[in-house]
Coordinates of N, CA and C in Angstrom, one line a residue:
Chain A
X738 N 0.8 -1.2 0.0 CA 0.0 0.0 0.0 C 0.9 1.3 0.0
X739 N 0.5 2.2 -0.9 CA 1.3 3.5 -0.9 C 0.8 4.4 0.2
X740 N 1.7 4.8 1.0 CA 1.4 5.8 2.1 C 1.7 7.2 1.7
X741 N 0.8 8.1 1.8 CA 1.0 9.5 1.5 C 1.1 10.3 2.8
X742 N 2.2 11.1 2.8 CA 2.4 12.0 4.0 C 2.3 13.4 3.5
X743 N 1.4 14.1 4.1 CA 1.2 15.6 3.8 C 1.9 16.4 4.8
X744 N 2.5 17.5 4.3 CA 3.1 18.5 5.3 C 2.8 19.9 4.7
X745 N 2.7 20.9 5.6 CA 2.7 20.7 7.1 C 1.3 20.2 7.5
X746 N 1.1 19.9 8.7 CA -0.2 19.6 9.2 C -1.2 20.7 9.2
X747 N -0.7 21.9 9.6 CA -1.5 23.1 9.6 C -0.6 24.2 9.0
X748 N -1.3 25.1 8.2 CA -0.6 26.2 7.5 C -1.4 27.4 7.9
X749 N -0.8 28.4 8.6 CA -1.4 29.6 9.0 C -1.0 30.7 8.2
X750 N -1.9 31.3 7.4 CA -1.6 32.3 6.4 C -2.7 33.4 6.4
X751 N -2.4 34.5 5.7 CA -3.3 35.6 5.6 C -3.9 35.6 4.2
X752 N -5.1 36.1 4.0 CA -5.7 36.2 2.6 C -4.7 37.0 1.8
X753 N -4.5 36.5 0.5 CA -3.6 37.2 -0.4 C -2.2 36.5 -0.4
X754 N -1.9 35.7 0.6 CA -0.6 35.0 0.6 C -0.7 33.8 -0.2
X755 N 0.5 33.3 -0.5 CA 0.7 32.0 -1.3 C 0.8 30.8 -0.4
X756 N 0.1 29.8 -0.7 CA 0.1 28.5 0.1 C 0.8 27.4 -0.7
X757 N 1.7 26.7 -0.1 CA 2.4 25.6 -0.7 C 2.2 24.4 0.2
X758 N 1.5 23.4 -0.4 CA 1.2 22.2 0.4 C 2.0 21.0 -0.3
X759 N 2.5 20.1 0.6 CA 3.3 19.0 0.1 C 2.7 17.7 0.3
X760 N 2.9 16.8 -0.6 CA 2.4 15.4 -0.5 C 3.5 14.5 -0.9
X761 N 4.0 13.6 0.0 CA 5.1 12.7 -0.4 C 4.6 11.3 -0.3
X762 N 4.9 10.5 -1.3 CA 4.5 9.1 -1.4 C 5.6 8.2 -0.9
X763 N 5.2 7.0 -0.3 CA 6.2 6.1 0.1 C 6.9 5.3 -1.0
X764 N 6.3 5.3 -2.2 CA 6.8 4.8 -3.4 C 6.3 5.5 -4.6
X765 N 6.9 5.4 -5.7 CA 6.5 6.1 -6.9 C 5.0 5.9 -7.2
X766 N 4.3 7.0 -7.5 CA 2.9 6.9 -7.9 C 2.8 6.6 -9.4
X767 N 2.2 5.5 -9.7 CA 2.1 5.1 -11.1 C 1.3 6.1 -11.9
X768 N 1.9 6.5 -13.1 CA 1.3 7.4 -14.0 C 1.1 8.8 -13.4
X769 N 1.7 9.1 -12.3 CA 1.5 10.4 -11.6 C 0.0 10.6 -11.4
X770 N -0.7 9.4 -11.0 CA -2.1 9.5 -10.7 C -2.3 10.0 -9.3
X771 N -2.2 11.3 -9.2 CA -2.3 12.0 -7.9 C -3.3 13.1 -8.0
X772 N -4.2 13.1 -7.0 CA -5.3 14.1 -7.0 C -5.2 14.9 -5.7
X773 N -5.8 16.1 -5.8 CA -5.9 17.0 -4.6 C -7.4 17.3 -4.4
X774 N -7.8 17.4 -3.2 CA -9.2 17.7 -2.8 C -9.2 18.8 -1.8
X775 N -10.3 19.6 -1.8 CA -10.5 20.6 -0.8 C -11.8 20.2 0.0
X776 N -11.7 20.3 1.3 CA -12.9 19.9 2.1 C -13.2 21.0 3.1
X777 N -14.4 21.5 3.1 CA -14.9 22.5 4.1 C -15.8 21.8 5.1
X778 N -15.9 22.4 6.3 CA -16.7 21.7 7.4 C -18.1 21.3 6.9
X779 N -18.5 20.1 7.2 CA -19.8 19.7 6.8 C -20.1 19.4 5.4
X780 N -19.0 19.5 4.6 CA -19.2 19.2 3.1 C -18.4 18.0 2.7
X781 N -18.8 17.5 1.5 CA -18.0 16.4 0.9 C -16.7 17.1 0.3
X782 N -15.7 16.3 0.1 CA -14.5 16.9 -0.6 C -14.8 17.3 -2.0
X783 N -14.1 18.2 -2.5 CA -14.2 18.7 -3.9 C -12.9 18.4 -4.6
X784 N -13.0 17.8 -5.8 CA -11.8 17.5 -6.6 C -11.3 18.8 -7.2
X785 N -10.0 19.1 -6.9 CA -9.3 20.3 -7.5 C -8.4 20.0 -8.6
X786 N -7.5 19.0 -8.4 CA -6.4 18.6 -9.3 C -6.4 17.1 -9.5
X787 N -6.2 16.7 -10.7 CA -6.0 15.3 -11.0 C -4.8 15.1 -11.9
X788 N -4.2 13.9 -12.0 CA -3.1 13.7 -12.8 C -1.9 14.6 -12.4
X789 N -1.8 14.9 -11.2 CA -0.8 15.7 -10.5 C -0.9 17.2 -10.9
X790 N -1.4 17.5 -12.1 CA -1.3 18.9 -12.5 C -2.5 19.5 -13.3
X791 N -3.5 18.6 -13.6 CA -4.6 19.1 -14.4 C -5.7 19.6 -13.4
X792 N -6.2 20.8 -13.7 CA -7.3 21.3 -12.9 C -8.6 20.7 -13.3
X793 N -9.4 20.4 -12.3 CA -10.8 19.8 -12.5 C -11.7 20.9 -13.1
X794 N -12.8 20.5 -13.6 CA -13.7 21.4 -14.2 C -14.2 22.5 -13.2
X795 N -14.1 23.7 -13.6 CA -14.6 24.8 -12.7 C -13.6 25.3 -11.6
X796 N -12.4 24.7 -11.6 CA -11.5 25.1 -10.6 C -10.6 26.3 -11.1
X797 N -10.6 27.4 -10.3 CA -9.9 28.6 -10.7 C -8.4 28.4 -10.9
X798 N -7.8 29.2 -11.7 CA -6.4 29.0 -12.0 C -5.4 29.4 -11.0
X799 N -5.9 29.9 -9.8 CA -5.0 30.2 -8.7 C -4.6 28.9 -8.0
X800 N -5.3 27.8 -8.3 CA -4.9 26.5 -7.8 C -4.0 25.8 -8.9
X801 N -2.9 25.3 -8.5 CA -2.0 24.6 -9.4 C -1.4 23.4 -8.7
X802 N -1.1 22.3 -9.5 CA -0.5 21.2 -9.0 C 0.8 20.9 -9.7
X803 N 1.8 20.3 -9.1 CA 3.0 19.9 -9.7 C 3.6 18.7 -9.1
X804 N 4.7 18.2 -9.7 CA 5.4 17.1 -9.1 C 5.2 15.8 -9.9
X805 N 6.0 14.8 -9.5 CA 6.0 13.5 -10.2 C 6.7 12.5 -9.3
X806 N 6.5 11.2 -9.6 CA 7.2 10.2 -8.8 C 6.7 10.1 -7.4
X807 N 7.4 10.6 -6.4 CA 7.0 10.5 -5.0 C 6.7 11.9 -4.4
X808 N 7.0 13.0 -5.1 CA 6.9 14.3 -4.5 C 5.9 15.2 -5.3
X809 N 4.9 15.7 -4.6 CA 3.9 16.5 -5.3 C 3.6 17.7 -4.4
X810 N 3.1 18.7 -5.1 CA 2.8 20.0 -4.5 C 1.5 20.6 -5.0
X811 N 0.7 21.1 -4.1 CA -0.4 22.0 -4.4 C -0.1 23.4 -4.0
X812 N -0.2 24.3 -5.0 CA 0.0 25.7 -4.7 C -1.3 26.5 -4.9
X813 N -1.6 27.3 -4.0 CA -2.6 28.3 -4.1 C -2.0 29.7 -4.2
X814 N -2.0 30.3 -5.3 CA -1.2 31.5 -5.6 C -1.5 32.7 -4.7
X815 N -2.8 32.9 -4.5 CA -3.3 34.0 -3.7 C -4.5 33.5 -2.9
X816 N -4.4 33.4 -1.6 CA -5.5 32.8 -0.8 C -6.7 33.8 -0.8
X817 N -7.8 33.3 -1.2 CA -9.1 34.0 -1.0 C -9.7 33.5 0.3
X818 N -10.7 34.2 0.8 CA -11.3 33.8 2.1 C -11.9 32.4 2.0
X819 N -12.5 32.1 0.8 CA -13.1 30.8 0.7 C -12.1 29.6 0.5
X820 N -10.8 29.9 0.5 CA -9.8 28.8 0.3 C -9.4 28.2 1.6
X821 N -9.8 28.8 2.7 CA -9.3 28.3 4.0 C -10.2 27.0 4.3
X822 N -9.5 25.9 4.3 CA -10.1 24.6 4.4 C -9.1 23.5 4.6
X823 N -9.5 22.3 4.6 CA -8.6 21.2 4.7 C -8.4 20.6 3.3
X824 N -7.1 20.3 3.0 CA -6.7 19.8 1.7 C -6.1 18.4 1.8
X825 N -6.6 17.5 0.9 CA -6.1 16.1 0.9 C -5.5 15.7 -0.4
X826 N -4.4 15.0 -0.4 CA -4.0 14.3 -1.6 C -4.4 12.9 -1.6
X827 N -4.5 12.3 -2.8 CA -5.0 11.0 -3.0 C -4.2 10.4 -4.2
X828 N -3.7 9.2 -4.0 CA -3.1 8.5 -5.2 C -4.0 7.4 -5.7
X829 N -4.2 7.3 -7.0 CA -5.1 6.3 -7.6 C -4.4 5.5 -8.6
X830 N -3.0 5.4 -8.5 CA -2.3 4.6 -9.4 C -2.2 3.2 -9.0
X831 N -2.3 2.9 -7.7 CA -2.2 1.6 -7.2 C -3.3 1.5 -6.1
X832 N -4.4 1.0 -6.4 CA -5.6 1.0 -5.5 C -5.9 2.5 -5.2
X833 N -6.1 2.8 -4.0 CA -6.4 4.2 -3.6 C -6.0 4.5 -2.2
X834 N -5.3 5.6 -1.9 CA -5.0 6.0 -0.6 C -5.0 7.5 -0.5
X835 N -5.3 8.0 0.7 CA -5.3 9.4 1.0 C -4.2 9.8 1.9
X836 N -3.7 11.1 1.8 CA -2.9 11.6 2.8 C -3.8 12.0 4.0
X837 N -3.1 12.4 5.1 CA -3.8 12.7 6.3 C -4.4 14.1 6.4
X838 N -4.1 14.9 5.4 CA -4.7 16.3 5.2 C -3.8 17.4 5.8
X839 N -3.9 18.6 5.2 CA -3.3 19.8 5.6 C -4.4 20.8 5.8
X840 N -4.5 21.4 7.0 CA -5.5 22.5 7.2 C -4.8 23.8 6.9
X841 N -5.5 24.6 6.1 CA -5.1 25.9 5.8 C -6.0 26.9 6.6
X842 N -5.4 27.5 7.6 CA -6.2 28.4 8.5 C -5.8 29.8 8.4
X843 N -6.7 30.7 8.8 CA -6.5 32.1 8.7 C -5.6 32.5 9.9
X844 N -4.5 33.3 9.5 CA -3.5 33.7 10.5 C -4.1 34.9 11.2
Chain B
X248 N -25.9 16.6 -15.2 CA -25.1 16.7 -14.0 C -25.3 15.4 -13.2
X249 N -24.2 14.7 -12.9 CA -24.3 13.5 -12.1 C -24.5 13.9 -10.6
X250 N -25.4 13.2 -10.0 CA -25.7 13.3 -8.6 C -25.7 12.0 -7.9
X251 N -25.1 11.9 -6.7 CA -25.1 10.7 -5.9 C -25.7 11.0 -4.5
X252 N -26.5 10.0 -4.0 CA -27.2 10.2 -2.7 C -27.1 9.0 -1.9
X253 N -26.5 9.1 -0.7 CA -26.4 7.9 0.2 C -27.7 7.8 1.0
X254 N -28.0 6.6 1.3 CA -29.1 6.3 2.2 C -28.9 5.1 3.0
X255 N -29.5 5.0 4.2 CA -29.4 3.9 5.1 C -29.5 4.3 6.5
X256 N -29.5 3.3 7.4 CA -29.7 3.6 8.8 C -28.5 4.4 9.4
X257 N -28.9 5.3 10.3 CA -27.9 6.2 10.9 C -27.3 5.6 12.2
X258 N -27.9 4.5 12.6 CA -27.4 3.9 13.9 C -27.4 2.4 13.7
X259 N -26.2 1.8 14.0 CA -26.1 0.3 13.9 C -25.5 -0.2 15.2
X260 N -25.9 -1.3 15.6 CA -25.4 -1.9 16.8 C -24.1 -2.6 16.6
X261 N -23.2 -2.6 17.6 CA -22.0 -3.4 17.5 C -22.2 -4.8 17.1
X262 N -21.3 -5.4 16.3 CA -21.3 -6.7 15.8 C -22.3 -7.0 14.7
X263 N -23.2 -6.0 14.4 CA -24.1 -6.1 13.3 C -23.5 -5.7 12.0
X264 N -24.4 -5.7 10.9 CA -23.9 -5.3 9.6 C -24.4 -3.9 9.2
X265 N -23.5 -3.1 8.8 CA -23.9 -1.8 8.2 C -24.2 -1.9 6.8
X266 N -25.4 -1.3 6.4 CA -25.8 -1.4 5.0 C -26.2 0.0 4.5
X267 N -25.6 0.4 3.4 CA -25.9 1.7 2.8 C -26.0 1.5 1.3
X268 N -26.8 2.4 0.7 CA -27.1 2.4 -0.7 C -26.7 3.8 -1.3
X269 N -26.2 3.8 -2.5 CA -25.9 5.1 -3.2 C -26.7 5.1 -4.5
X270 N -27.6 6.1 -4.5 CA -28.5 6.2 -5.7 C -27.8 7.2 -6.7
X271 N -27.7 6.9 -7.9 CA -27.1 7.7 -8.9 C -28.1 8.3 -9.9
X272 N -28.0 9.6 -10.1 CA -28.9 10.2 -11.1 C -28.0 11.0 -12.1
X273 N -28.5 11.2 -13.3 CA -27.7 12.0 -14.3 C -26.6 11.2 -14.9
X274 N -26.5 9.9 -14.6 CA -25.5 9.0 -15.2 C -25.9 7.6 -14.8
X275 N -25.2 6.6 -15.4 CA -25.5 5.2 -15.3 C -24.4 4.4 -14.6
X276 N -24.7 3.6 -13.7 CA -23.7 2.7 -13.1 C -23.2 1.6 -14.1
X277 N -24.0 1.5 -15.2 CA -23.8 0.4 -16.1 C -23.0 0.9 -17.4
X278 N -22.5 2.1 -17.4 CA -21.8 2.6 -18.6 C -20.7 3.6 -18.2
X279 N -19.9 3.9 -19.1 CA -19.0 5.0 -19.0 C -17.6 4.5 -18.4
X280 N -17.5 3.2 -18.1 CA -16.2 2.8 -17.6 C -15.8 3.4 -16.3
X281 N -16.8 3.6 -15.5 CA -16.5 4.3 -14.2 C -16.4 3.3 -13.0
X282 N -15.6 3.7 -12.1 CA -15.5 3.0 -10.8 C -16.5 3.7 -9.8
X283 N -17.2 2.9 -9.0 CA -18.2 3.5 -8.1 C -17.7 3.1 -6.7
X284 N -17.4 4.1 -5.9 CA -16.7 4.0 -4.7 C -17.4 4.2 -3.4
X285 N -16.9 3.6 -2.3 CA -17.3 4.0 -1.0 C -16.1 4.5 -0.2
X286 N -16.2 5.6 0.5 CA -15.2 6.3 1.2 C -15.8 6.7 2.5
X287 N -15.0 6.7 3.6 CA -15.5 7.1 4.9 C -14.6 8.0 5.6
X288 N -15.1 8.7 6.6 CA -14.4 9.7 7.3 C -14.9 9.7 8.8
X289 N -14.1 9.2 9.7 CA -14.5 9.2 11.1 C -14.6 10.7 11.6
X290 N -15.4 11.0 12.5 CA -15.5 12.4 13.0 C -14.2 13.0 13.3
X291 N -13.9 14.1 12.7 CA -12.7 14.9 13.0 C -11.4 14.3 12.4
X292 N -11.5 13.2 11.6 CA -10.4 12.6 11.0 C -10.3 12.6 9.5
X293 N -9.4 11.9 8.9 CA -9.2 12.0 7.5 C -10.0 11.0 6.7
X294 N -9.8 10.9 5.4 CA -10.6 10.1 4.5 C -10.0 8.7 4.4
X295 N -10.8 7.7 4.3 CA -10.4 6.3 4.1 C -11.2 5.7 2.9
X296 N -10.5 5.2 1.9 CA -11.2 4.5 0.8 C -11.5 3.2 1.3
X297 N -12.8 2.8 1.0 CA -13.3 1.5 1.4 C -13.2 0.5 0.3
X298 N -13.6 0.9 -0.9 CA -13.6 0.0 -2.0 C -14.4 0.5 -3.2
X299 N -14.3 -0.2 -4.3 CA -15.1 0.2 -5.4 C -15.7 -1.0 -6.2
X300 N -16.8 -0.7 -7.0 CA -17.3 -1.7 -7.9 C -17.2 -1.0 -9.3
X301 N -16.6 -1.7 -10.2 CA -16.4 -1.2 -11.6 C -17.7 -1.5 -12.3
X302 N -17.9 -0.7 -13.4 CA -19.2 -0.9 -14.2 C -19.4 -2.3 -14.7
X303 N -18.2 -3.0 -14.8 CA -18.3 -4.4 -15.3 C -18.7 -5.4 -14.2
X304 N -18.7 -4.9 -12.9 CA -19.1 -5.7 -11.8 C -17.9 -6.2 -11.0
X305 N -16.7 -5.9 -11.5 CA -15.5 -6.3 -10.7 C -15.4 -5.4 -9.5
X306 N -14.8 -5.9 -8.4 CA -14.7 -5.2 -7.2 C -13.2 -5.2 -6.7
X307 N -12.9 -4.1 -5.9 CA -11.6 -4.1 -5.2 C -11.9 -3.4 -3.9
X308 N -11.2 -3.9 -2.8 CA -11.4 -3.4 -1.5 C -10.1 -3.0 -0.8
X309 N -10.2 -2.1 0.2 CA -9.1 -1.7 1.0 C -8.7 -3.0 1.8
X310 N -7.4 -3.4 1.7 CA -7.0 -4.6 2.4 C -7.3 -4.6 3.9
X311 N -7.3 -3.4 4.5 CA -7.6 -3.4 5.9 C -9.1 -3.7 6.3
X312 N -10.0 -3.7 5.3 CA -11.4 -3.9 5.5 C -11.9 -5.1 4.7
X313 N -11.1 -5.6 3.9 CA -11.5 -6.6 2.9 C -12.3 -7.7 3.4
X314 N -12.0 -8.2 4.6 CA -12.7 -9.4 5.1 C -14.1 -9.1 5.6
X315 N -14.4 -7.8 5.7 CA -15.8 -7.4 6.2 C -16.6 -6.7 5.2
X316 N -16.1 -6.4 4.0 CA -16.8 -5.5 3.0 C -17.3 -6.3 1.8
X317 N -18.5 -5.9 1.4 CA -19.0 -6.3 0.2 C -19.7 -5.1 -0.5
X318 N -19.3 -4.8 -1.8 CA -19.9 -3.8 -2.6 C -20.6 -4.5 -3.7
X319 N -21.9 -4.1 -4.0 CA -22.7 -4.7 -5.0 C -23.4 -3.6 -5.8
X320 N -23.9 -4.0 -7.0 CA -24.6 -3.0 -7.8 C -26.0 -3.6 -8.2
X321 N -26.9 -2.7 -8.3 CA -28.3 -3.0 -8.8 C -28.5 -2.1 -10.0
X322 N -28.2 -2.7 -11.2 CA -28.3 -1.9 -12.4 C -29.7 -1.4 -12.7
X323 N -30.7 -2.2 -12.3 CA -32.1 -1.9 -12.6 C -32.5 -0.6 -11.9
X324 N -31.9 -0.4 -10.7 CA -32.3 0.7 -9.9 C -31.2 1.9 -10.0
X325 N -30.1 1.6 -10.8 CA -29.0 2.6 -10.9 C -28.5 2.9 -9.5
X326 N -28.2 1.9 -8.7 CA -27.7 2.1 -7.4 C -26.5 1.1 -7.2
X327 N -25.7 1.4 -6.2 CA -24.7 0.5 -5.7 C -24.7 0.5 -4.2
X328 N -24.3 -0.5 -3.5 CA -24.5 -0.7 -2.1 C -23.2 -1.1 -1.4
X329 N -23.2 -0.9 -0.1 CA -22.1 -1.2 0.8 C -22.6 -2.1 1.9
X330 N -22.0 -3.1 2.2 CA -22.2 -3.9 3.4 C -20.9 -4.1 4.1
X331 N -20.9 -3.7 5.4 CA -19.8 -3.8 6.3 C -20.2 -4.6 7.5
X332 N -19.6 -5.8 7.7 CA -20.1 -6.7 8.7 C -19.3 -6.5 10.0
X333 N -19.8 -7.1 11.1 CA -19.1 -7.1 12.4 C -18.6 -5.7 12.8
X334 N -19.5 -4.7 12.8 CA -19.0 -3.3 13.0 C -18.7 -3.1 14.5
X335 N -17.8 -2.2 14.7 CA -17.5 -1.7 16.1 C -17.6 -0.2 16.1
X336 N -17.3 0.4 17.3 CA -17.3 1.8 17.4 C -16.3 2.5 16.4
X337 N -15.3 1.8 16.1 CA -14.3 2.3 15.1 C -14.8 2.5 13.7
X338 N -16.0 1.9 13.4 CA -16.6 2.1 12.1 C -17.5 3.3 12.1
X339 N -17.7 4.0 13.2 CA -18.5 5.2 13.2 C -17.8 6.3 12.3
X340 N -18.6 6.8 11.3 CA -18.0 7.7 10.4 C -19.1 8.3 9.5
X341 N -18.7 9.3 8.7 CA -19.5 9.8 7.6 C -19.1 8.9 6.4
X342 N -20.1 8.3 5.8 CA -19.8 7.4 4.6 C -20.3 8.2 3.4
X343 N -19.3 8.2 2.4 CA -19.6 8.9 1.2 C -19.5 7.9 0.0
X344 N -20.4 8.1 -1.0 CA -20.2 7.4 -2.2 C -19.6 8.4 -3.2
X345 N -18.8 7.9 -4.2 CA -18.1 8.8 -5.1 C -17.9 8.0 -6.4
X346 N -17.7 8.8 -7.5 CA -17.5 8.2 -8.9 C -16.1 8.4 -9.3
X347 N -15.6 7.3 -10.0 CA -14.3 7.4 -10.7 C -13.1 6.9 -9.9
X348 N -12.0 7.0 -10.5 CA -10.7 6.7 -9.8 C -10.2 7.9 -9.1
X349 N -10.3 9.0 -9.7 CA -10.2 10.3 -9.1 C -11.7 10.7 -8.9
X350 N -12.0 11.2 -7.7 CA -13.4 11.2 -7.3 C -14.0 12.6 -7.7
X351 N -14.6 12.6 -8.9 CA -15.1 13.9 -9.4 C -16.5 14.2 -9.0
X352 N -17.3 13.2 -8.6 CA -18.6 13.5 -8.0 C -18.8 12.7 -6.7
X353 N -19.3 13.3 -5.7 CA -19.5 12.8 -4.4 C -21.0 12.9 -4.0
X354 N -21.4 12.0 -3.1 CA -22.6 12.2 -2.4 C -22.4 13.2 -1.3
X355 N -23.4 13.6 -0.6 CA -23.2 14.6 0.5 C -22.8 13.9 1.8
X356 N -22.8 12.6 1.8 CA -22.3 11.8 3.0 C -23.5 11.6 4.0
X357 N -23.3 10.4 4.7 CA -24.3 10.1 5.7 C -23.6 9.6 6.9
X358 N -23.9 10.1 8.1 CA -23.3 9.7 9.3 C -23.9 8.4 9.8
X359 N -23.0 7.4 10.0 CA -23.4 6.2 10.6 C -22.7 6.0 12.0
X360 N -23.5 5.9 13.0 CA -22.9 5.7 14.4 C -23.1 4.3 14.8
X361 N -22.1 3.7 15.3 CA -22.1 2.3 15.8 C -22.2 2.4 17.4
X362 N -23.4 2.0 17.9 CA -23.6 2.1 19.3 C -24.7 1.2 19.7
X363 N -24.7 0.7 20.9 CA -25.8 -0.1 21.4 C -26.8 0.8 22.1

């Protein structure tokens, strides 16, 4: 089973700042099949990024994904008030596993 | 627009079997080469993939739950279902159904509490 480790656990930033979230896999993710999700309290997760770097339908371009192999990054270029949430990475190259999440909170 | 909706009991007794159904609208469980998944999230914790059923009927389960999980599909009703046997308090969670290998559509989730 591929284990995904996200860092940091919590990111405290102000609106307008840049957020950089990391997701590291215990082994190479086949096909770079790595997705990112945003989850707000009481809501289901929302797909942001798939295939490591492709934005899902309707996702604004201030969200971007990068990386390959075992190291992946989600970048939010300028934080909007609605971007404060928990973010999860998921690999779907070998079965499916999630990271433990990164909370982006208002500083 | 594809929509998924979970349904089932919100309270299950320990050692019994949890049963949930996901109703799909705006799409078909029998076409499109999609995987139909169950995912859960214990209160205040992260996401855990439970398993999927492919449109062909093939299934795959999380190894940690495999001995207790069955996912099935009812094509006539455009639904798929989850059965989790021998539940304990550790199975208390919000249960989601979702489409695909990357989960582009989700249900809103249903809280299942395991308690006597």
